[in-house]
Short mmCIF file of C-alpha atoms in Angstrom, two decimals:
data_model
loop_
_atom_site.label_atom_id
_atom_site.label_comp_id
_atom_site.label_asym_id
_atom_site.label_seq_id
_atom_site.Cartn_x
_atom_site.Cartn_y
_atom_site.Cartn_z
CA MET F 198 6.65 -69.96 -7.75
CA LYS F 199 6.63 -68.62 -3.80
CA MET F 200 9.63 -66.04 -4.76
CA LEU F 201 7.69 -64.51 -6.65
CA MET F 202 4.52 -64.49 -4.85
CA LEU F 203 7.29 -62.78 -2.28
CA PHE F 204 8.30 -60.22 -4.63
CA ALA F 205 4.34 -59.17 -5.45
CA ALA F 206 4.06 -59.02 -1.77
CA LEU F 207 6.78 -57.00 -1.22
CA CYS F 208 6.16 -54.34 -3.64
CA GLY F 209 2.59 -53.85 -2.89
CA VAL F 210 3.68 -53.04 0.69
CA ALA F 211 6.20 -50.74 -0.30
CA MET F 212 3.66 -49.64 -3.01
CA ALA F 213 0.90 -49.00 -0.03
CA VAL F 214 3.70 -46.55 1.64
CA PRO F 215 3.86 -43.33 1.69
CA PHE F 216 6.60 -41.64 -0.31
CA ASP F 217 8.01 -38.35 1.49
CA SER F 218 9.84 -36.14 -0.40
CA ALA F 219 10.71 -33.61 1.48
CA ALA F 220 12.21 -36.42 3.83
CA TYR F 221 14.43 -38.26 1.00
CA MET F 222 15.78 -35.01 0.08
CA GLY F 223 16.15 -34.19 3.34
CA GLU F 224 14.38 -30.73 3.82
CA SER F 225 11.18 -29.80 6.48
CA ALA F 226 7.43 -30.39 5.53
CA PRO F 227 5.36 -27.26 4.48
CA MET F 228 4.57 -25.58 8.13
CA GLY F 229 1.42 -22.86 8.58
CA LEU F 230 1.62 -18.71 7.58
CA VAL F 231 2.33 -18.37 11.18
CA ASP F 232 5.30 -20.70 12.08
CA GLU F 233 6.71 -19.98 8.73
CA LEU F 234 6.41 -15.91 10.00
CA THR F 235 8.54 -17.58 12.71
CA THR F 236 11.06 -18.65 10.40
CA LEU F 237 11.22 -16.15 8.24
CA GLY F 238 12.05 -13.68 11.29
CA PHE F 239 9.18 -11.89 11.26
CA THR F 240 8.78 -12.55 15.22
CA LYS F 241 6.97 -8.88 15.87
CA LEU F 242 4.29 -10.10 13.53
CA VAL F 243 3.57 -13.30 14.84
CA GLU F 244 4.11 -12.18 18.41
CA LEU F 245 0.88 -8.95 17.40
CA ILE F 246 -0.91 -12.73 15.84
CA GLU F 247 -0.54 -14.44 19.04
CA MET F 248 -2.26 -11.76 20.63
CA ALA F 249 -5.26 -11.12 18.56
CA GLY F 250 -6.09 -14.53 18.52
CA LEU F 251 -5.43 -15.27 14.91
CA LYS F 252 -2.51 -18.04 14.96
CA GLU F 253 -4.89 -20.80 14.78
CA THR F 254 -6.74 -19.31 11.54
CA LEU F 255 -3.24 -18.00 9.60
CA ASN F 256 -2.12 -21.25 10.56
CA THR F 257 -4.62 -23.71 9.27
CA GLY F 258 -7.47 -22.11 7.38
CA GLY F 259 -7.01 -19.86 4.05
CA PRO F 260 -5.12 -20.10 1.83
CA TYR F 261 -4.20 -17.08 2.52
CA THR F 262 -1.78 -14.30 1.09
CA VAL F 263 -0.05 -12.52 4.68
CA PHE F 264 1.91 -9.53 3.61
CA ALA F 265 4.52 -8.86 6.75
CA PRO F 266 6.01 -6.22 8.21
CA THR F 267 9.44 -6.25 8.94
CA ASN F 268 10.60 -6.48 13.28
CA GLU F 269 11.75 -2.66 12.65
CA ALA F 270 8.72 -1.43 11.42
CA ILE F 271 6.63 -2.63 13.60
CA ALA F 272 8.28 -1.40 16.11
CA MET F 273 7.97 1.64 14.62
CA LEU F 274 4.06 1.61 14.56
CA GLY F 275 2.38 4.93 15.22
CA PRO F 276 -0.41 5.59 17.54
CA VAL F 277 -2.36 2.94 16.98
CA ASN F 278 -3.08 1.65 20.27
CA LEU F 279 -3.01 -2.24 20.70
CA ASN F 280 -4.32 -2.66 23.64
CA ASN F 281 -7.30 -2.73 22.54
CA MET F 282 -7.99 -5.54 20.73
CA THR F 283 -10.76 -5.05 18.56
CA VAL F 284 -8.56 -2.01 17.10
CA LEU F 285 -5.23 -4.64 16.36
CA VAL F 286 -7.56 -7.11 14.88
CA ASN F 287 -9.31 -5.14 12.29
CA LEU F 288 -5.25 -4.20 11.56
CA LEU F 289 -3.91 -7.37 11.03
CA LYS F 290 -7.03 -8.42 9.06
CA SER F 291 -5.61 -5.41 6.69
CA HIS F 292 -1.87 -7.35 6.28
CA VAL F 293 -3.87 -10.59 4.79
CA ILE F 294 -6.16 -11.34 1.85
CA GLU F 295 -7.85 -13.93 0.53
CA GLY F 296 -6.15 -16.74 -1.54
CA LYS F 297 -3.09 -17.46 -2.77
CA VAL F 298 -1.84 -14.34 -4.32
CA MET F 299 1.90 -14.48 -6.48
CA SER F 300 3.75 -12.12 -7.37
CA THR F 301 3.30 -13.16 -10.87
CA MET F 302 -0.29 -12.71 -10.60
CA ILE F 303 -0.30 -8.40 -9.01
CA LYS F 304 -1.42 -6.36 -11.42
CA ASP F 305 -1.53 -1.53 -10.94
CA ASN F 306 -4.16 -1.35 -8.90
CA MET F 307 -4.99 -4.99 -8.03
CA MET F 308 -8.23 -4.22 -5.39
CA ALA F 309 -8.38 -7.55 -3.57
CA PRO F 310 -11.00 -8.62 -1.08
CA THR F 311 -8.96 -8.54 3.03
CA LEU F 312 -10.21 -10.36 5.89
CA MET F 313 -11.90 -7.36 7.07
CA LYS F 314 -14.07 -8.08 3.81
CA SER F 315 -15.35 -4.81 2.98
CA VAL F 316 -11.90 -3.21 3.03
CA PRO F 317 -10.09 -4.44 0.54
CA MET F 318 -5.95 -3.58 -0.32
CA ARG F 319 -4.65 -1.60 -2.78
CA ILE F 320 -1.91 -2.90 -4.99
CA ASN F 321 -0.07 -0.61 -6.99
CA MET F 322 3.41 -1.45 -9.29
CA VAL F 323 5.47 1.35 -10.68
CA THR F 324 7.98 1.09 -13.18
CA TRP F 325 11.08 3.79 -12.96
CA TRP F 326 14.53 3.23 -15.06
CA GLN F 327 13.13 -0.49 -15.95
CA THR F 328 12.87 -1.56 -12.40
CA THR F 329 9.38 -2.25 -11.11
CA THR F 330 8.14 -1.67 -7.68
CA ILE F 331 5.45 -3.02 -5.84
CA GLY F 332 3.26 -1.75 -3.15
CA ALA F 333 0.14 -2.86 -0.59
CA ASN F 334 -1.67 0.05 0.13
CA GLY F 335 1.99 2.07 0.09
CA ALA F 336 4.34 -0.33 2.09
CA GLU F 337 6.56 -2.00 -0.67
CA ILE F 338 6.53 -5.17 -0.63
CA THR F 339 10.39 -6.14 -0.54
CA LEU F 340 10.38 -10.25 0.06
CA PHE F 341 8.56 -11.73 -2.80
CA ASP F 342 6.24 -15.58 -2.62
CA LYS F 343 7.79 -17.50 0.47
CA MET F 344 5.50 -20.41 0.91
CA ALA F 345 3.85 -22.32 3.05
CA LYS F 346 1.36 -24.98 3.44
CA ASN F 347 -1.71 -23.31 3.63
CA GLY F 348 -1.11 -19.87 1.49
CA VAL F 349 1.87 -17.47 0.50
CA ILE F 350 3.85 -15.05 2.49
CA HIS F 351 5.40 -11.75 1.17
CA GLY F 352 7.59 -9.04 3.62
CA ILE F 353 6.79 -5.48 4.09
CA GLU F 354 8.50 -2.04 4.95
CA LYS F 355 6.06 -0.71 6.85
CA VAL F 356 2.79 -1.52 8.28
CA ILE F 357 -0.56 -0.44 6.90
CA TYR F 358 -3.37 1.14 7.47
CA PRO F 359 -6.99 -0.05 6.03
CA ILE F 360 -8.18 1.93 3.31
CA PRO F 361 -10.73 4.05 4.29
CA TYR F 362 -14.66 4.04 3.09
CA GLY F 363 -15.60 7.24 1.40
CA ASN F 364 -13.90 9.10 -1.61
CA MET F 365 -11.36 11.25 -2.27
CA MET F 366 -13.89 14.13 -1.94
CA GLU F 367 -15.55 12.91 0.95
CA ALA F 368 -12.15 12.19 2.97
CA MET F 369 -11.60 15.93 1.73
CA GLU F 370 -14.46 17.53 3.16
CA MET F 371 -13.92 16.08 6.91
CA ILE F 372 -10.27 17.43 7.08
CA PRO F 373 -10.75 20.98 7.93
CA GLY F 374 -7.42 22.37 6.86
CA LEU F 375 -8.56 21.97 2.98
CA SER F 376 -11.16 23.56 3.23
CA PHE F 377 -10.32 26.13 0.71
CA THR F 378 -8.27 23.48 -1.52
CA LEU F 379 -12.20 22.49 -1.91
CA GLU F 380 -13.50 25.37 -2.31
CA LEU F 381 -10.82 26.05 -5.36
CA ILE F 382 -11.83 22.13 -6.65
CA LYS F 383 -15.86 23.18 -6.59
CA MET F 384 -15.26 26.09 -8.11
CA ALA F 385 -13.05 24.69 -10.95
CA GLY F 386 -15.56 21.62 -11.61
CA LEU F 387 -12.87 19.36 -10.98
CA ASP F 388 -15.04 17.68 -7.73
CA SER F 389 -16.94 14.95 -9.88
CA THR F 390 -13.81 13.81 -11.02
CA LEU F 391 -12.32 13.57 -7.64
CA ALA F 392 -15.39 11.74 -6.22
CA GLY F 393 -15.45 9.00 -9.33
CA GLU F 394 -13.58 6.01 -9.59
CA GLY F 395 -10.80 6.91 -10.37
CA PRO F 396 -7.72 5.86 -8.75
CA PHE F 397 -6.97 9.31 -8.43
CA THR F 398 -3.30 10.87 -6.37
CA ILE F 399 -4.16 14.67 -5.11
CA PHE F 400 -1.34 16.77 -3.88
CA ALA F 401 -4.16 18.97 -1.65
CA PRO F 402 -2.03 22.01 -0.42
CA GLN F 403 -3.47 22.65 2.95
CA ASN F 404 -4.77 25.97 4.23
CA ILE F 405 -1.37 27.61 5.53
CA ALA F 406 -0.31 26.97 1.56
CA TRP F 407 -2.79 29.67 0.05
CA MET F 408 -1.33 32.26 2.66
CA LYS F 409 1.77 31.86 1.66
CA VAL F 410 0.47 33.32 -2.13
CA PRO F 411 0.09 36.92 -3.79
CA GLU F 412 -3.72 37.73 -2.90
CA MET F 413 -3.89 39.82 -6.02
CA ASN F 414 -2.76 35.82 -7.55
CA ILE F 415 -5.30 33.78 -5.80
CA THR F 416 -7.43 37.15 -6.74
CA ALA F 417 -6.85 36.08 -10.66
CA LEU F 418 -6.92 32.16 -9.96
CA LYS F 419 -10.68 32.76 -9.58
CA ALA F 420 -11.28 34.89 -12.15
CA ASN F 421 -9.57 32.49 -14.87
CA LYS F 422 -11.53 28.49 -14.04
CA THR F 423 -8.65 27.68 -17.22
CA LEU F 424 -5.50 29.28 -15.18
CA LEU F 425 -7.78 27.88 -11.65
CA ALA F 426 -8.02 24.46 -13.45
CA GLU F 427 -4.86 24.11 -14.75
CA ILE F 428 -3.86 24.70 -11.85
CA LEU F 429 -4.99 22.48 -9.35
CA SER F 430 -4.54 19.25 -12.43
CA TYR F 431 -0.83 20.59 -11.57
CA HIS F 432 -1.78 18.79 -8.38
CA VAL F 433 -3.97 15.66 -9.56
CA ALA F 434 -2.46 12.55 -11.12
CA PRO F 435 -4.28 9.60 -12.31
CA GLY F 436 -3.05 6.66 -11.01
CA ALA F 437 -1.99 5.79 -7.30
CA PHE F 438 1.36 7.38 -6.22
CA TYR F 439 2.52 6.30 -2.45
CA SER F 440 5.72 7.71 -1.25
CA THR F 441 7.48 4.47 -1.92
CA VAL F 442 7.11 3.93 -5.64
CA ILE F 443 7.86 8.01 -6.49
CA ARG F 444 11.72 8.04 -7.27
CA PRO F 445 13.68 12.01 -8.11
CA GLY F 446 13.19 11.62 -12.63
CA THR F 447 9.70 10.48 -12.02
CA LEU F 448 6.92 11.01 -15.11
CA ILE F 449 3.81 11.61 -13.97
CA THR F 450 1.02 12.51 -15.99
CA THR F 451 -2.34 14.58 -14.28
CA VAL F 452 -5.60 14.87 -15.28
CA GLN F 453 -5.22 16.96 -18.16
CA GLY F 454 -2.70 14.93 -20.14
CA GLN F 455 0.33 16.76 -18.76
CA LYS F 456 3.54 14.23 -18.65
CA VAL F 457 5.21 16.76 -15.16
CA LEU F 458 8.14 16.09 -13.64
CA PHE F 459 8.20 15.06 -10.02
CA ASN F 460 11.45 15.34 -7.27
CA PRO F 461 11.40 13.97 -3.95
CA LYS F 462 13.82 14.62 -2.11
CA MET F 463 14.47 14.41 1.83
CA CYS F 464 16.55 16.83 3.59
CA LYS F 465 17.05 17.53 7.05
CA LYS F 466 16.15 20.59 9.88
CA GLU F 467 16.80 21.28 12.37
CA GLY F 468 17.03 17.51 13.69
CA ILE F 469 13.98 16.42 11.29
CA LEU F 470 13.38 15.20 8.23
CA TYR F 471 11.44 16.79 6.21
CA MET F 472 10.20 15.54 2.50
CA TYR F 473 9.65 16.98 0.03
CA MET F 474 8.08 17.37 -3.64
CA ASN F 475 8.56 19.37 -6.04
CA GLU F 476 10.45 22.06 -3.74
CA ALA F 477 6.98 21.68 -2.09
CA THR F 478 7.34 20.17 2.06
CA VAL F 479 5.63 16.97 2.55
CA ALA F 480 2.86 17.77 5.23
CA LEU F 481 1.22 14.29 4.85
CA ALA F 482 1.84 11.34 2.65
CA ASP F 483 0.34 7.53 1.91
CA GLN F 484 -3.21 8.58 2.83
CA SER F 485 -5.41 5.95 1.67
CA VAL F 486 -9.17 6.65 0.23
CA ASN F 487 -11.00 4.29 -1.25
CA ASN F 488 -10.38 6.32 -4.94
CA GLY F 489 -6.85 6.59 -4.44
CA VAL F 490 -3.91 8.01 -2.57
CA MET F 491 -3.50 11.82 -0.60
CA TRP F 492 -1.08 13.76 -0.23
CA LEU F 493 -1.40 17.16 2.58
CA MET F 494 1.12 19.94 1.03
CA ASP F 495 2.62 23.15 3.09
CA ASP F 496 3.39 24.92 -0.19
CA VAL F 497 1.05 25.36 -3.49
CA PHE F 498 3.12 23.72 -6.54
CA ALA F 499 4.64 25.79 -8.54
CA LYS F 500 4.34 25.60 -12.19
CA PRO F 501 6.28 22.51 -12.51
CA MET F 502 8.44 21.26 -16.35
CA VAL F 503 6.09 20.13 -18.15
CA PHE F 504 6.81 17.10 -20.85
#
């Protein structure tokens, strides 16, 4: 009887001791997001997080989803004043969305709330030759679903910037070099479309691009609103298309319903790397607005191959 009671007592003790499956399997327990970022090698991002005073928030709060730029991406960071604490904090917060979003939960043109509250992140998907590319504000996601105890980490190949306030028309109004394109858009009656919900992508010719077009052709376009709308429609497509997700041979349906072949390529001239889209020089790509993506072009698209 005493032996039975002793056995029962030992069982009770054993049941009271928590079972650490990670320790039993020789695995480390899950870490907070910042510690996991360090383990994964995102050390430059961790340095910025610590500079901004966000380590405790991201290590213990949440759950959050972090889109982590590589060390190489941060080293190539553009003209951003990281000594300005407000700029740095907002930049980092734009890489973090609220909640745990696994890759299986991502949908095309998904707008996810970031820690910047009113400034979302756009996540889009493009399938090309049975391969799907997923991007966050134009940065291709190259590493998926790395778990931490308070969220998940996805790796991206460049630093992303917050989506600014304002729609496509409002954004173009603020760029002097697009004044002639704006004039033509309004003449063609496309302004209400581009101010709408979207998303849209515009390959907007700058004023310098129209200067390359013979004046008699410009006059003819202004006199023929149908032709003008057709030419402009080659430059506007429903959907959010970033350079990271457009591959050679991509078919994009325009706002007029035509399937247009897009062929991006990179060429080097005098040691400088240029991007071309349908033989037109890209001056600036991947500019996010709240209803789409803007590209600034140094050439007007010739009539493309339509399918």
